[in-house]
């Protein structure tokens, strides 16, 4: 597991954690935000990374405590180890209201189940230390109940699966046009449709964003690169936009 500090002003830190030793499982990034004496872990992933990630998170937290776990949606690469995280920390876990009754099927112990809290469809503000994280609605990108996190201190937008790329050997995108090939098929199939992207683009253009950091693959840094990515999303045809008029019966 490698960690990269994306932002640090002395009281607020954003740490990018990634694990490349995962065999068949999809590559995933994990993100830790520490503000003063409180930490927040985003999309902590499944059992394969749990033990390594827990020790890395505890080391990065230092004297701070893990206050929040954020599950952007219901996929196993996000929530499969939810029970472990709830059992080994005192954190509250937050997930879109659509998924609060499904995630317990991953095996939440009754002792910790009440620490899984719903995020309303319209999003919410979540205090972290002396800061406030914005939990933004990003529904149908890709999950029907899906949220993202905007950190106004570091000006990082944590975009979950949106912006995910696969097969790159770099952590940061330097050539947007050359990077599209690593995102395109994933977005065309997993993202629900252009309408969802247009609504999202309209929302995020109101924010001052320095970086967009997805849950898979490389991140986007700088206002020009961020704008390029948002423009690309806004124009993309995907999901039901690309559906055929009918399916063929298998034979
Ligand atoms: Fe997903």
Coordinates of N, CA and C and ligand atoms in Angstrom, one line a residue:
X1 N 0.8 -1.2 0.0 CA 0.0 0.0 0.0 C 0.9 1.2 0.0
X2 N 0.6 2.2 -0.9 CA 1.3 3.4 -0.9 C 0.4 4.6 -0.6
X3 N 0.9 5.6 0.1 CA 0.1 6.7 0.4 C 0.8 8.0 -0.1
X4 N -0.1 8.9 -0.5 CA 0.4 10.2 -1.1 C -0.4 11.3 -0.5
X5 N 0.3 12.3 0.0 CA -0.4 13.4 0.6 C -0.8 14.4 -0.5
X6 N -2.1 14.6 -0.6 CA -2.6 15.5 -1.7 C -2.7 16.9 -1.2
X7 N -2.9 17.1 0.1 CA -3.0 18.5 0.7 C -2.6 18.4 2.1
X8 N -1.9 19.4 2.6 CA -1.6 19.5 4.0 C -1.3 21.0 4.4
X9 N -2.2 21.5 5.2 CA -1.9 22.9 5.7 C -1.6 23.0 7.1
X10 N -1.2 21.8 7.7 CA -0.8 21.8 9.1 C -1.9 21.3 10.0
X11 N -3.2 21.7 9.7 CA -4.3 21.2 10.5 C -5.3 20.3 9.7
X12 N -5.1 20.3 8.4 CA -6.0 19.6 7.5 C -5.2 18.8 6.5
X13 N -5.4 17.5 6.4 CA -4.6 16.7 5.5 C -5.5 15.8 4.7
X14 N -5.2 15.6 3.4 CA -5.9 14.7 2.5 C -4.9 13.7 2.0
X15 N -5.2 12.4 2.3 CA -4.2 11.3 2.0 C -4.8 10.4 1.0
X16 N -4.1 10.1 0.0 CA -4.5 9.2 -1.1 C -3.8 7.8 -0.8
X17 N -4.6 6.8 -0.7 CA -4.1 5.5 -0.4 C -4.4 4.5 -1.5
X18 N -3.4 3.8 -2.0 CA -3.8 2.8 -3.0 C -3.0 1.5 -2.8
X19 N -3.7 0.5 -3.4 CA -3.2 -0.9 -3.2 C -3.2 -1.5 -4.6
X20 N -2.0 -2.0 -5.0 CA -1.9 -2.6 -6.3 C -1.8 -4.1 -6.3
X21 N -1.7 -4.7 -5.1 CA -1.5 -6.2 -5.0 C -2.8 -7.0 -4.9
X22 N -3.7 -6.8 -5.8 CA -5.0 -7.3 -5.5 C -5.5 -8.5 -6.4
X23 N -4.7 -9.1 -7.2 CA -5.2 -10.2 -8.0 C -6.4 -9.9 -8.9
X24 N -7.5 -10.6 -8.7 CA -8.7 -10.4 -9.6 C -9.5 -9.2 -9.2
X25 N -9.3 -8.7 -8.0 CA -10.2 -7.6 -7.6 C -9.8 -6.3 -8.3
X26 N -10.9 -5.5 -8.5 CA -10.7 -4.2 -9.3 C -9.8 -3.3 -8.4
X27 N -8.9 -2.6 -9.1 CA -8.0 -1.6 -8.4 C -8.9 -0.5 -7.8
X28 N -8.6 -0.2 -6.6 CA -9.4 0.9 -5.9 C -8.5 1.7 -5.1
X29 N -8.8 3.0 -5.0 CA -8.1 4.0 -4.1 C -9.0 4.2 -2.9
X30 N -8.3 4.4 -1.8 CA -9.0 4.8 -0.6 C -8.5 6.2 -0.2
X31 N -9.4 7.0 0.5 CA -9.1 8.4 0.8 C -9.3 8.6 2.2
X32 N -8.4 9.3 2.8 CA -8.5 9.7 4.2 C -8.4 11.2 4.3
X33 N -9.3 11.8 5.0 CA -9.3 13.3 5.3 C -9.1 13.4 6.8
X34 N -8.1 14.2 7.3 CA -7.9 14.4 8.7 C -8.0 15.9 8.9
X35 N -8.9 16.3 9.8 CA -9.0 17.7 10.2 C -8.9 17.8 11.7
X36 N -7.8 18.4 12.2 CA -7.6 18.4 13.6 C -7.5 17.1 14.2
X37 N -8.4 16.8 15.2 CA -8.4 15.5 15.8 C -9.4 14.5 15.3
X38 N -10.0 14.8 14.1 CA -11.0 13.9 13.5 C -10.6 13.5 12.1
X39 N -10.9 12.2 11.8 CA -10.6 11.7 10.5 C -11.9 11.1 9.8
X40 N -11.8 11.1 8.5 CA -12.9 10.5 7.7 C -12.3 9.7 6.6
X41 N -12.8 8.4 6.5 CA -12.3 7.5 5.5 C -13.4 7.3 4.4
X42 N -13.0 7.4 3.2 CA -14.0 7.3 2.1 C -13.8 6.0 1.3
X43 N -14.9 5.4 1.1 CA -15.0 4.1 0.3 C -13.9 3.2 0.6
X44 N -13.9 2.6 1.9 CA -12.8 1.8 2.4 C -12.5 0.5 1.7
X45 N -13.5 0.0 0.9 CA -13.2 -1.2 0.1 C -13.5 -2.5 0.8
X46 N -13.0 -3.6 0.3 CA -13.4 -4.9 0.7 C -12.4 -5.6 1.7
X47 N -12.6 -6.9 1.9 CA -11.8 -7.6 2.9 C -10.3 -7.7 2.5
X48 N -10.0 -7.7 1.2 CA -8.6 -8.0 0.8 C -7.7 -6.8 1.3
X49 N -8.3 -5.6 1.3 CA -7.4 -4.5 1.7 C -7.6 -4.1 3.2
X50 N -8.6 -4.7 3.8 CA -9.0 -4.2 5.1 C -7.9 -4.1 6.1
X51 N -7.2 -5.3 6.3 CA -6.1 -5.3 7.3 C -5.0 -4.3 7.1
X52 N -4.5 -4.3 5.8 CA -3.5 -3.3 5.5 C -3.9 -1.9 5.6
X53 N -5.2 -1.7 5.2 CA -5.7 -0.3 5.2 C -5.9 0.2 6.6
X54 N -6.4 -0.7 7.5 CA -6.6 -0.4 8.9 C -5.3 0.1 9.5
X55 N -4.3 -0.7 9.3 CA -3.0 -0.3 10.0 C -2.5 1.0 9.4
X56 N -2.6 1.2 8.1 CA -2.2 2.5 7.4 C -3.0 3.6 7.9
X57 N -4.3 3.4 8.0 CA -5.2 4.5 8.4 C -4.9 4.9 9.9
X58 N -4.7 3.9 10.7 CA -4.3 4.2 12.1 C -3.0 5.0 12.2
X59 N -2.0 4.6 11.4 CA -0.7 5.3 11.4 C -0.9 6.7 10.9
X60 N -1.7 6.9 9.9 CA -1.9 8.3 9.3 C -2.7 9.1 10.3
X61 N -3.6 8.5 11.0 CA -4.5 9.3 11.9 C -3.6 9.8 13.1
X62 N -2.6 9.1 13.5 CA -1.9 9.5 14.7 C -2.8 9.6 15.9
X63 N -2.8 10.8 16.6 CA -3.7 10.9 17.7 C -5.1 11.2 17.4
X64 N -5.4 11.5 16.1 CA -6.8 11.7 15.7 C -7.6 10.4 15.7
X65 N -8.9 10.6 15.9 CA -9.8 9.4 15.8 C -10.6 9.4 14.5
X66 N -11.0 8.2 14.1 CA -11.8 8.1 12.9 C -13.2 8.4 13.3
X67 N -13.7 9.5 12.8 CA -15.0 10.0 13.1 C -16.1 9.5 12.2
X68 N -15.7 9.5 10.9 CA -16.7 9.1 9.8 C -16.2 8.1 8.8
X69 N -17.0 7.2 8.4 CA -16.8 6.4 7.3 C -17.8 6.8 6.2
X70 N -17.4 6.9 5.0 CA -18.3 7.3 4.0 C -18.4 6.3 2.9
X71 N -19.6 5.8 2.6 CA -19.8 4.8 1.6 C -20.6 5.4 0.5
X72 N -20.0 5.7 -0.6 CA -20.6 6.5 -1.7 C -21.8 5.8 -2.3
X73 N -21.7 4.4 -2.3 CA -22.8 3.6 -2.8 C -22.7 2.2 -2.3
X74 N -23.4 1.3 -2.9 CA -23.6 -0.1 -2.3 C -22.6 -1.1 -2.8
X75 N -21.7 -0.8 -3.7 CA -20.9 -1.8 -4.4 C -19.9 -2.4 -3.4
X76 N -19.6 -3.7 -3.6 CA -18.7 -4.4 -2.7 C -17.3 -3.8 -2.5
X77 N -16.8 -3.2 -3.6 CA -15.5 -2.5 -3.5 C -15.5 -1.3 -2.6
X78 N -16.7 -0.9 -2.2 CA -16.9 0.2 -1.3 C -17.2 -0.3 0.1
X79 N -18.2 -1.2 0.2 CA -18.8 -1.5 1.6 C -18.5 -2.9 2.1
X80 N -17.9 -3.8 1.4 CA -17.8 -5.2 1.8 C -17.2 -5.3 3.2
X81 N -16.3 -4.5 3.6 CA -15.6 -4.6 4.9 C -16.3 -3.7 5.9
X82 N -17.5 -3.2 5.7 CA -18.2 -2.3 6.6 C -18.2 -2.8 8.0
X83 N -18.5 -4.1 8.2 CA -18.6 -4.6 9.6 C -17.2 -4.5 10.3
X84 N -16.1 -4.8 9.6 CA -14.8 -4.7 10.2 C -14.5 -3.3 10.7
X85 N -14.8 -2.3 9.8 CA -14.5 -0.9 10.1 C -15.4 -0.5 11.3
X86 N -16.6 -0.9 11.4 CA -17.5 -0.5 12.5 C -17.1 -1.2 13.8
X87 N -16.6 -2.4 13.7 CA -16.2 -3.2 14.9 C -14.9 -2.6 15.4
X88 N -14.0 -2.2 14.5 CA -12.7 -1.9 15.0 C -12.5 -0.4 15.3
X89 N -13.5 0.4 15.0 CA -13.4 1.9 15.3 C -14.7 2.3 15.9
X90 N -14.8 3.6 16.3 CA -16.0 4.1 16.9 C -16.7 5.0 15.9
X91 N -16.3 5.0 14.6 CA -16.8 5.9 13.6 C -18.3 5.7 13.3
X92 N -18.9 6.8 12.9 CA -20.2 6.7 12.3 C -20.0 6.4 10.8
X93 N -20.9 5.6 10.2 CA -20.8 5.3 8.8 C -22.0 6.0 8.1
X94 N -21.8 6.6 6.9 CA -22.8 7.3 6.2 C -22.9 6.8 4.8
X95 N -24.2 6.5 4.4 CA -24.4 6.0 3.0 C -25.7 6.5 2.5
X96 N -25.9 6.7 1.2 CA -27.2 7.1 0.6 C -28.4 6.3 1.2
X97 N -29.4 7.0 1.5 CA -30.6 6.4 2.2 C -31.1 5.1 1.4
X98 N -30.9 5.1 0.1 CA -31.4 4.0 -0.7 C -30.7 2.7 -0.3
X99 N -29.5 2.7 0.3 CA -28.7 1.5 0.6 C -28.6 1.1 2.1
X100 N -29.2 1.9 3.0 CA -29.0 1.6 4.4 C -29.6 0.2 4.8
X101 N -30.6 -0.2 4.0 CA -31.2 -1.5 4.4 C -30.6 -2.7 3.6
X102 N -29.7 -2.4 2.7 CA -29.1 -3.4 1.9 C -27.7 -3.8 2.4
X103 N -27.0 -2.7 2.9 CA -25.6 -2.9 3.3 C -25.5 -3.9 4.5
X104 N -26.5 -3.9 5.4 CA -26.5 -4.9 6.5 C -26.3 -6.4 6.0
X105 N -26.7 -6.6 4.7 CA -26.5 -8.0 4.2 C -25.1 -8.4 4.0
X106 N -24.2 -7.4 4.0 CA -22.7 -7.7 4.0 C -22.3 -8.3 5.4
X107 N -23.2 -8.4 6.3 CA -22.9 -9.0 7.6 C -22.6 -8.0 8.7
X108 N -23.5 -7.0 8.9 CA -23.3 -6.0 10.0 C -23.7 -6.6 11.3
X109 N -22.8 -6.6 12.3 CA -23.1 -7.1 13.6 C -24.2 -6.2 14.2
X110 N -25.2 -6.8 15.0 CA -26.2 -5.9 15.6 C -25.7 -4.9 16.5
X111 N -24.5 -5.1 17.1 CA -23.9 -4.1 18.0 C -23.5 -2.8 17.3
X112 N -23.3 -2.9 16.0 CA -22.8 -1.7 15.2 C -23.7 -1.2 14.2
X113 N -24.8 -2.0 13.9 CA -25.7 -1.7 12.8 C -26.3 -0.3 12.9
X114 N -26.5 0.2 14.2 CA -27.2 1.5 14.3 C -26.2 2.7 14.1
X115 N -24.9 2.4 13.8 CA -24.0 3.4 13.4 C -23.9 3.6 11.9
X116 N -24.7 2.9 11.2 CA -24.9 3.1 9.7 C -26.0 4.1 9.6
X117 N -25.7 5.3 9.1 CA -26.7 6.4 9.0 C -27.0 6.8 7.6
X118 N -28.2 7.2 7.3 CA -28.6 7.5 5.9 C -28.2 9.0 5.5
X119 N -27.8 9.1 4.3 CA -27.6 10.4 3.7 C -28.9 10.7 2.8
X120 N -29.6 11.8 3.1 CA -30.8 12.0 2.3 C -30.5 12.3 0.8
X121 N -31.4 12.1 0.0 CA -31.2 12.2 -1.5 C -30.6 13.5 -1.9
X122 N -30.9 14.6 -1.1 CA -30.4 15.9 -1.5 C -29.0 16.2 -0.9
X123 N -28.4 15.2 -0.2 CA -27.1 15.4 0.3 C -27.1 16.1 1.7
X124 N -26.0 16.4 2.2 CA -25.9 17.0 3.6 C -24.5 17.6 3.8
X125 N -24.4 18.3 4.9 CA -23.2 18.9 5.4 C -22.7 18.0 6.6
X126 N -21.5 17.6 6.5 CA -21.0 16.7 7.6 C -19.8 17.4 8.3
X127 N -19.9 17.8 9.6 CA -18.8 18.4 10.2 C -17.6 17.4 10.4
X128 N -16.4 17.9 10.2 CA -15.2 17.1 10.4 C -14.2 18.0 11.1
X129 N -13.8 17.8 12.3 CA -13.0 18.7 13.1 C -13.6 20.1 13.1
X130 N -12.9 21.1 12.6 CA -13.4 22.4 12.6 C -13.9 22.7 11.1
X131 N -13.9 21.7 10.3 CA -14.4 22.0 8.9 C -15.7 21.3 8.6
X132 N -16.2 21.6 7.4 CA -17.5 21.0 7.0 C -17.4 20.4 5.7
X133 N -17.6 19.1 5.6 CA -17.5 18.4 4.3 C -18.9 18.5 3.7
X134 N -18.9 18.7 2.3 CA -20.2 18.7 1.6 C -20.4 17.3 1.0
X135 N -21.5 16.7 1.4 CA -21.9 15.4 0.8 C -22.9 15.7 -0.4
X136 N -22.4 15.5 -1.6 CA -23.2 16.0 -2.8 C -24.0 14.9 -3.4
X137 N -25.2 15.1 -3.9 CA -25.9 14.1 -4.6 C -25.2 13.9 -6.0
X138 N -25.0 12.7 -6.4 CA -24.5 12.4 -7.7 C -25.2 11.1 -8.2
X139 N -26.5 11.1 -8.1 CA -27.3 9.9 -8.3 C -27.2 9.4 -9.8
X140 N -27.3 8.1 -9.9 CA -27.1 7.4 -11.2 C -25.7 7.6 -11.8
X141 N -24.7 7.9 -11.0 CA -23.4 8.0 -11.5 C -22.4 7.2 -10.6
X142 N -22.5 5.9 -10.6 CA -23.4 5.1 -11.4 C -24.6 4.6 -10.7
X143 N -24.5 4.5 -9.4 CA -25.5 3.9 -8.6 C -26.7 4.8 -8.5
X144 N -28.0 4.3 -8.5 CA -29.2 5.2 -8.4 C -29.1 6.0 -7.1
X145 N -28.5 5.5 -6.0 CA -28.3 6.3 -4.8 C -26.8 6.4 -4.7
X146 N -26.2 7.6 -5.1 CA -24.8 7.7 -5.1 C -24.4 9.1 -4.7
X147 N -23.5 9.3 -3.8 CA -23.0 10.6 -3.3 C -21.5 10.8 -3.5
X148 N -21.1 12.0 -3.6 CA -19.7 12.4 -3.6 C -19.4 13.3 -2.5
X149 N -18.1 13.5 -2.2 CA -17.7 14.4 -1.1 C -16.9 15.5 -1.7
X150 N -17.2 16.8 -1.3 CA -16.4 17.9 -1.7 C -15.8 18.5 -0.4
X151 N -14.5 18.6 -0.4 CA -13.8 19.2 0.8 C -13.4 20.6 0.5
X152 N -14.1 21.6 1.1 CA -13.8 23.0 0.8 C -12.5 23.5 1.3
X153 N -11.8 22.8 2.1 CA -10.5 23.2 2.6 C -9.4 22.9 1.6
X154 N -9.4 21.7 1.1 CA -8.4 21.3 0.1 C -8.9 21.5 -1.3
X155 N -10.2 21.8 -1.4 CA -10.9 22.0 -2.7 C -10.8 20.7 -3.6
X156 N -10.8 19.6 -2.9 CA -10.8 18.3 -3.6 C -12.3 17.8 -3.7
X157 N -12.7 17.4 -4.9 CA -13.9 16.7 -5.1 C -13.6 15.2 -5.2
X158 N -14.1 14.4 -4.3 CA -14.0 12.9 -4.3 C -15.2 12.4 -5.1
X159 N -14.9 11.9 -6.3 CA -16.0 11.6 -7.3 C -16.4 10.2 -7.3
X160 N -15.9 9.3 -6.5 CA -16.3 7.9 -6.5 C -16.0 7.3 -7.8
X161 N -16.9 6.5 -8.3 CA -16.7 5.8 -9.6 C -16.6 6.8 -10.8
X162 N -17.2 8.0 -10.7 CA -17.1 8.9 -11.8 C -15.7 9.4 -12.0
X163 N -15.2 9.3 -13.2 CA -13.8 9.6 -13.5 C -12.8 8.4 -13.2
X164 N -13.4 7.3 -12.9 CA -12.6 6.1 -12.7 C -11.9 5.7 -13.9
X165 N -10.6 5.2 -13.8 CA -9.9 4.7 -15.0 C -9.2 3.4 -14.6
X166 N -8.9 2.6 -15.6 CA -8.4 1.3 -15.4 C -7.2 1.0 -16.4
X167 N -6.1 0.5 -15.9 CA -5.0 0.1 -16.7 C -3.9 1.2 -16.9
X168 N -4.1 2.3 -16.1 CA -3.0 3.3 -16.2 C -1.9 2.9 -15.3
X169 N -0.7 3.5 -15.6 CA 0.5 3.2 -14.7 C 0.8 4.5 -13.9
X170 N 0.0 5.5 -14.1 CA 0.3 6.8 -13.4 C -0.8 7.1 -12.4
X171 N -0.5 8.0 -11.4 CA -1.4 8.4 -10.4 C -2.2 9.7 -10.8
X172 N -1.5 10.5 -11.6 CA -2.1 11.8 -11.9 C -2.2 11.9 -13.5
X173 N -3.3 12.4 -13.9 CA -3.5 12.6 -15.4 C -2.8 13.8 -15.8
X174 N -1.9 13.7 -16.8 CA -1.2 14.8 -17.4 C -1.7 15.2 -18.8
X175 N -2.2 14.2 -19.5 CA -2.7 14.3 -20.9 C -4.1 13.9 -20.9
X176 N -5.1 14.8 -20.9 CA -6.5 14.4 -20.8 C -6.9 13.6 -22.0
X177 N -6.6 14.0 -23.2 CA -7.1 13.3 -24.4 C -6.5 11.9 -24.4
X178 N -5.2 11.8 -24.0 CA -4.6 10.4 -24.0 C -5.2 9.5 -22.9
X179 N -5.8 10.2 -21.9 CA -6.4 9.4 -20.7 C -7.8 8.9 -21.0
X180 N -8.5 9.5 -22.0 CA -9.9 9.1 -22.2 C -10.0 7.6 -22.5
X181 N -9.0 7.0 -23.2 CA -9.1 5.6 -23.5 C -9.2 4.7 -22.3
X182 N -8.7 5.2 -21.1 CA -8.7 4.4 -19.9 C -10.0 4.5 -19.1
X183 N -10.8 5.5 -19.5 CA -12.1 5.8 -18.8 C -13.3 5.4 -19.6
X184 N -13.2 5.5 -20.9 CA -14.4 5.5 -21.8 C -15.3 4.3 -21.7
X185 N -14.8 3.1 -21.8 CA -15.7 2.0 -21.8 C -16.4 1.8 -20.5
X186 N -15.7 2.1 -19.4 CA -16.3 2.0 -18.0 C -17.4 3.0 -17.9
X187 N -17.2 4.2 -18.4 CA -18.2 5.2 -18.2 C -19.4 4.9 -19.2
X188 N -19.1 4.5 -20.4 CA -20.2 4.2 -21.3 C -21.1 3.1 -20.8
X189 N -20.6 2.1 -20.1 CA -21.4 1.0 -19.6 C -22.0 1.3 -18.2
X190 N -21.2 1.8 -17.3 CA -21.6 1.9 -15.9 C -22.4 3.2 -15.6
X191 N -22.1 4.3 -16.3 CA -22.9 5.5 -16.0 C -24.2 5.4 -16.7
X192 N -25.2 6.0 -16.0 CA -26.6 5.6 -16.4 C -27.1 6.3 -17.7
X193 N -26.6 7.6 -17.8 CA -27.1 8.3 -19.0 C -26.6 9.8 -19.0
X194 N -26.6 10.4 -20.1 CA -26.1 11.8 -20.3 C -26.8 12.8 -19.3
X195 N -28.1 12.6 -19.1 CA -28.9 13.5 -18.2 C -28.2 13.6 -16.8
X196 N -27.9 12.4 -16.3 CA -27.3 12.4 -15.0 C -26.0 13.2 -15.0
X197 N -25.2 13.1 -16.0 CA -23.9 13.8 -16.1 C -24.1 15.3 -16.3
X198 N -25.2 15.7 -17.0 CA -25.4 17.1 -17.2 C -25.8 17.8 -15.9
X199 N -26.7 17.1 -15.2 CA -27.2 17.6 -13.9 C -26.0 17.8 -12.9
X200 N -25.1 16.8 -12.9 CA -23.9 16.8 -12.1 C -23.0 17.9 -12.5
X201 N -22.7 18.0 -13.8 CA -21.8 19.1 -14.3 C -22.3 20.5 -13.9
X202 N -23.6 20.7 -14.0 CA -24.2 22.0 -13.6 C -23.9 22.3 -12.1
X203 N -24.0 21.2 -11.3 CA -23.8 21.4 -9.9 C -22.3 21.7 -9.6
X204 N -21.4 20.9 -10.1 CA -20.0 21.0 -9.7 C -19.4 22.3 -10.2
X205 N -19.9 22.8 -11.3 CA -19.3 24.1 -11.8 C -19.5 25.2 -10.9
X206 N -20.4 25.1 -9.9 CA -20.6 26.1 -8.9 C -19.5 26.0 -7.8
X207 N -18.7 25.0 -7.8 CA -17.7 24.8 -6.7 C -16.3 25.2 -7.2
X208 N -15.5 25.6 -6.3 CA -14.1 25.9 -6.6 C -13.3 24.6 -6.4
X209 N -13.0 23.9 -7.5 CA -12.4 22.6 -7.4 C -10.9 22.6 -7.9
X210 N -10.0 22.2 -7.1 CA -8.6 22.1 -7.4 C -8.3 20.7 -8.0
X211 N -8.9 19.7 -7.4 CA -8.7 18.3 -7.8 C -10.0 17.5 -7.9
X212 N -10.0 16.6 -8.8 CA -11.1 15.6 -8.8 C -10.4 14.2 -8.7
X213 N -10.8 13.5 -7.6 CA -10.0 12.3 -7.2 C -11.0 11.2 -7.2
X214 N -11.0 10.3 -8.1 CA -11.9 9.1 -8.2 C -11.5 8.0 -7.3
X215 N -12.4 7.0 -7.2 CA -12.1 5.8 -6.4 C -11.2 4.8 -7.2
X216 N -11.2 4.9 -8.5 CA -10.3 4.0 -9.3 C -9.4 4.8 -10.2
X217 N -8.1 4.4 -10.2 CA -7.2 5.0 -11.2 C -6.7 6.4 -10.8
X218 N -6.4 7.2 -11.9 CA -5.6 8.4 -11.7 C -6.6 9.6 -11.4
X219 N -6.0 10.6 -10.8 CA -6.7 11.8 -10.4 C -6.4 13.0 -11.4
X220 N -7.3 14.0 -11.3 CA -7.2 15.2 -12.1 C -6.8 16.4 -11.2
X221 N -5.8 17.2 -11.6 CA -5.4 18.3 -10.8 C -5.3 19.6 -11.6
X222 N -5.7 20.7 -11.0 CA -5.7 22.0 -11.6 C -7.0 22.4 -12.3
X223 N -7.3 23.7 -12.3 CA -8.7 24.1 -12.7 C -8.9 23.8 -14.2
X224 N -7.8 23.8 -15.0 CA -8.0 23.5 -16.5 C -8.3 22.1 -16.7
X225 N -7.6 21.2 -16.0 CA -7.8 19.7 -16.1 C -9.2 19.4 -15.6
X226 N -9.6 20.0 -14.5 CA -10.9 19.8 -13.9 C -12.0 20.2 -14.9
X227 N -11.8 21.3 -15.5 CA -12.8 21.8 -16.4 C -12.9 20.9 -17.7
X228 N -11.7 20.4 -18.1 CA -11.7 19.4 -19.2 C -12.5 18.2 -18.9
X229 N -12.3 17.7 -17.7 CA -13.0 16.5 -17.3 C -14.5 16.7 -17.2
X230 N -14.9 17.8 -16.6 CA -16.4 18.2 -16.4 C -17.0 18.3 -17.8
X231 N -16.3 19.0 -18.7 CA -16.8 19.2 -20.1 C -17.0 17.8 -20.8
X232 N -16.0 17.0 -20.6 CA -16.1 15.6 -21.2 C -17.3 14.9 -20.7
X233 N -17.5 14.9 -19.4 CA -18.7 14.2 -18.8 C -20.0 14.8 -19.3
X234 N -20.1 16.1 -19.4 CA -21.3 16.7 -19.8 C -21.7 16.3 -21.2
X235 N -20.7 16.0 -22.1 CA -21.0 15.6 -23.5 C -21.2 14.1 -23.7
X236 N -20.8 13.3 -22.7 CA -20.7 11.9 -22.9 C -22.1 11.2 -23.1
X237 N -22.2 10.4 -24.1 CA -23.3 9.5 -24.2 C -23.0 8.2 -23.5
X238 N -23.9 7.7 -22.7 CA -23.5 6.5 -21.9 C -24.8 5.8 -21.5
X239 N -24.6 4.6 -20.9 CA -25.8 3.9 -20.3 C -26.9 3.8 -21.3
X240 N -28.1 4.3 -20.8 CA -29.3 4.0 -21.6 C -29.3 4.8 -22.9
X241 N -28.4 5.9 -23.0 CA -28.3 6.6 -24.3 C -27.8 5.6 -25.4
X242 N -27.0 4.6 -25.0 CA -26.4 3.7 -26.0 C -27.1 2.4 -26.2
X243 N -28.3 2.2 -25.5 CA -29.0 0.9 -25.6 C -29.5 0.6 -27.0
X244 N -29.5 -0.7 -27.3 CA -30.1 -1.0 -28.6 C -31.6 -1.0 -28.5
X245 N -32.3 -1.0 -29.6 CA -33.7 -1.0 -29.6 C -34.3 -2.3 -29.1
X246 N -33.6 -3.4 -29.2 CA -34.1 -4.6 -28.7 C -32.9 -5.5 -28.4
X247 N -33.1 -6.6 -27.6 CA -32.1 -7.6 -27.4 C -32.4 -8.8 -28.2
X248 N -31.3 -9.6 -28.5 CA -31.5 -10.8 -29.2 C -31.6 -12.0 -28.2
X249 N -32.6 -12.9 -28.4 CA -32.7 -14.0 -27.5 C -31.4 -14.9 -27.7
X250 N -30.8 -15.3 -26.6 CA -29.6 -16.1 -26.8 C -30.0 -17.5 -27.3
X251 N -29.1 -18.1 -28.2 CA -29.4 -19.4 -28.7 C -28.1 -20.2 -29.0
Ligands
LIG1 FE1 -19.4 1.2 -8.1

